[in-house]
mmCIF file of C-alpha atoms in Angstrom:
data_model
loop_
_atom_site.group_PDB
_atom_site.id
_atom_site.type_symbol
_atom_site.label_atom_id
_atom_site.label_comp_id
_atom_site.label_asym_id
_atom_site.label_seq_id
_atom_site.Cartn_x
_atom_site.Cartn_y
_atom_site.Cartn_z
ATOM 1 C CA UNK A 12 9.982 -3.764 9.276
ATOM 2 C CA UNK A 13 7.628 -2.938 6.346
ATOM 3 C CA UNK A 14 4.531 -5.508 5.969
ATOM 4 C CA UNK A 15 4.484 -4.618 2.364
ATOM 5 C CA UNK A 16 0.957 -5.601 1.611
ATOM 6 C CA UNK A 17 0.131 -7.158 -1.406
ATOM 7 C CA UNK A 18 -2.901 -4.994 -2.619
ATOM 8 C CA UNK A 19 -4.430 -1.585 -2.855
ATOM 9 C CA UNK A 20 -7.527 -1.199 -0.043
ATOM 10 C CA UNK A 21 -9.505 0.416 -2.424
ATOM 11 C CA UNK A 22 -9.519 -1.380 -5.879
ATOM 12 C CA UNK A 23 -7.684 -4.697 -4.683
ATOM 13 C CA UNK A 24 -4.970 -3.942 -7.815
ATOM 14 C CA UNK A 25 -1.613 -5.987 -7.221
ATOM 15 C CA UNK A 26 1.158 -4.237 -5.815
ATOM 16 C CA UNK A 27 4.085 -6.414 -5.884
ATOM 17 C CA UNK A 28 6.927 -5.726 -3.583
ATOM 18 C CA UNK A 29 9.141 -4.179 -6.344
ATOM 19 C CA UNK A 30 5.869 -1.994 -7.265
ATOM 20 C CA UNK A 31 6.699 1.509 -7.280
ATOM 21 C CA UNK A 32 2.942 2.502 -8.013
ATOM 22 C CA UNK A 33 2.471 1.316 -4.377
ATOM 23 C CA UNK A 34 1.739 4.300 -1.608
ATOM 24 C CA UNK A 35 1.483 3.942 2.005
ATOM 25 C CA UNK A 36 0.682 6.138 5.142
ATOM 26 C CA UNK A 37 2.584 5.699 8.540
ATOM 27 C CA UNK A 38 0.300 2.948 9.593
ATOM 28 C CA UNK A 39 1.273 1.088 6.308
ATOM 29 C CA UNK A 40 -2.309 1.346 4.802
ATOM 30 C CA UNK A 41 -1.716 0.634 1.220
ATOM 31 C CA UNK A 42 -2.783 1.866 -1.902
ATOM 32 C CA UNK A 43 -2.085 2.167 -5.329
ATOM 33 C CA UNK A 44 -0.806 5.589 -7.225
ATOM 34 C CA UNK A 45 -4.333 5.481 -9.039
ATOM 35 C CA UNK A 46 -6.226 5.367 -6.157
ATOM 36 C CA UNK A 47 -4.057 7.381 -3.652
ATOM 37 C CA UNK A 48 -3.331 10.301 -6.117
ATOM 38 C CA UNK A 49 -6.833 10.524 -7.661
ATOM 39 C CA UNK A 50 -10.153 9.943 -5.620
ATOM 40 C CA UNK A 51 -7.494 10.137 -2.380
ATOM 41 C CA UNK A 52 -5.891 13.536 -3.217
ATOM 42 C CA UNK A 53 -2.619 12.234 -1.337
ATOM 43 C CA UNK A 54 -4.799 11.650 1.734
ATOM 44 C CA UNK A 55 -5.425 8.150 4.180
ATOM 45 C CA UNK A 56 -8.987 7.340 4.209
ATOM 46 C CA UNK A 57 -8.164 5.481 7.712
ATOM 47 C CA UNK A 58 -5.965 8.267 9.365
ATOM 48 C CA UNK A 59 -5.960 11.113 7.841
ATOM 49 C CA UNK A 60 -1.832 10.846 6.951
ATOM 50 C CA UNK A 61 -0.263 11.207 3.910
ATOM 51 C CA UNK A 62 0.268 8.572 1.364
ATOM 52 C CA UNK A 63 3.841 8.594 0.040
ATOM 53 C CA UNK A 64 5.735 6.446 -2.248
ATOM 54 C CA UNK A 65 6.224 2.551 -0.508
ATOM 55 C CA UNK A 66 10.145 1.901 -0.638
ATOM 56 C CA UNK A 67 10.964 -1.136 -2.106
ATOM 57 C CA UNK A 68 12.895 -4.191 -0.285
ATOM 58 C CA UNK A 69 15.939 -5.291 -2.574
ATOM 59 C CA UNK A 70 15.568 -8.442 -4.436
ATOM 60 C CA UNK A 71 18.152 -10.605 -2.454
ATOM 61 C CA UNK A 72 16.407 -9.539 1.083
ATOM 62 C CA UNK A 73 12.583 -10.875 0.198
ATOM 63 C CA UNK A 74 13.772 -14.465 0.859
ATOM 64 C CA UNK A 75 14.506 -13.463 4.856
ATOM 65 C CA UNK A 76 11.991 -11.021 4.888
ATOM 66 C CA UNK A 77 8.837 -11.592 2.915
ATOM 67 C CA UNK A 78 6.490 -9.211 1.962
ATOM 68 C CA UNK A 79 2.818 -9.827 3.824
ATOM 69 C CA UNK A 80 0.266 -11.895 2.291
ATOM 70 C CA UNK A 81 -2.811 -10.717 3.833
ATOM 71 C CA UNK A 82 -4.431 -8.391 1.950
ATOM 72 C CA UNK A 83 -6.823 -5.425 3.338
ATOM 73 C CA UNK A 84 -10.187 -4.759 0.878
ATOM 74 C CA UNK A 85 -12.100 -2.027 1.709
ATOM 75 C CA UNK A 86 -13.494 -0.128 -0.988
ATOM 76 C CA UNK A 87 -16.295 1.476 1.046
ATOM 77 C CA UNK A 88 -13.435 3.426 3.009
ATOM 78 C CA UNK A 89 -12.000 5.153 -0.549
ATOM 79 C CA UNK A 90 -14.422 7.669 -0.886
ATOM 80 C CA UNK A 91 -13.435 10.392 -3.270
ATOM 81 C CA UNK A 92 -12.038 13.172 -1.519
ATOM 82 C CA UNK A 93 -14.607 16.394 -0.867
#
């Protein structure tokens, strides 16, 4: 199941789980459309995979299955991309 992380690793902007600006690779590293389509160029700063649109969990399934509340900060990862 999706940890659905709260925020983007590079500028710490909210991404809610009905976000659809949120983008994650296959090890769920999350980031928002800014940051993933513009100094990311698409690309995971932490594994190299693609960053692709999150899918969001329906309204009436959050209560059994809660999004994660840890969040992951790491700005000095999100170099622009050469």
């Amino acid at each position: 199941m999706l940890q659905m992380r709260p925020g983007c690793e590079c500028c710490d902007r909210d991404l809610p789980p009905d976000s659809s600006d949120a983008r994650i690779c296959t090890f769920e590293c999350t980031f928002c459309s800014d940051c993933a389509g513009g100094r990311l160029a698409g690309t995971c700063p932490n594994c190299g995979g693609e960053l692709l649109p999150r899918p969001r969990r329906p309204a009436d399934k959050l209560a059994k299955y809660p999004p994660s509340t840890t969040r992951v900060f790491k700005p000095e990862g999100c170099m622009p991309a050469p």
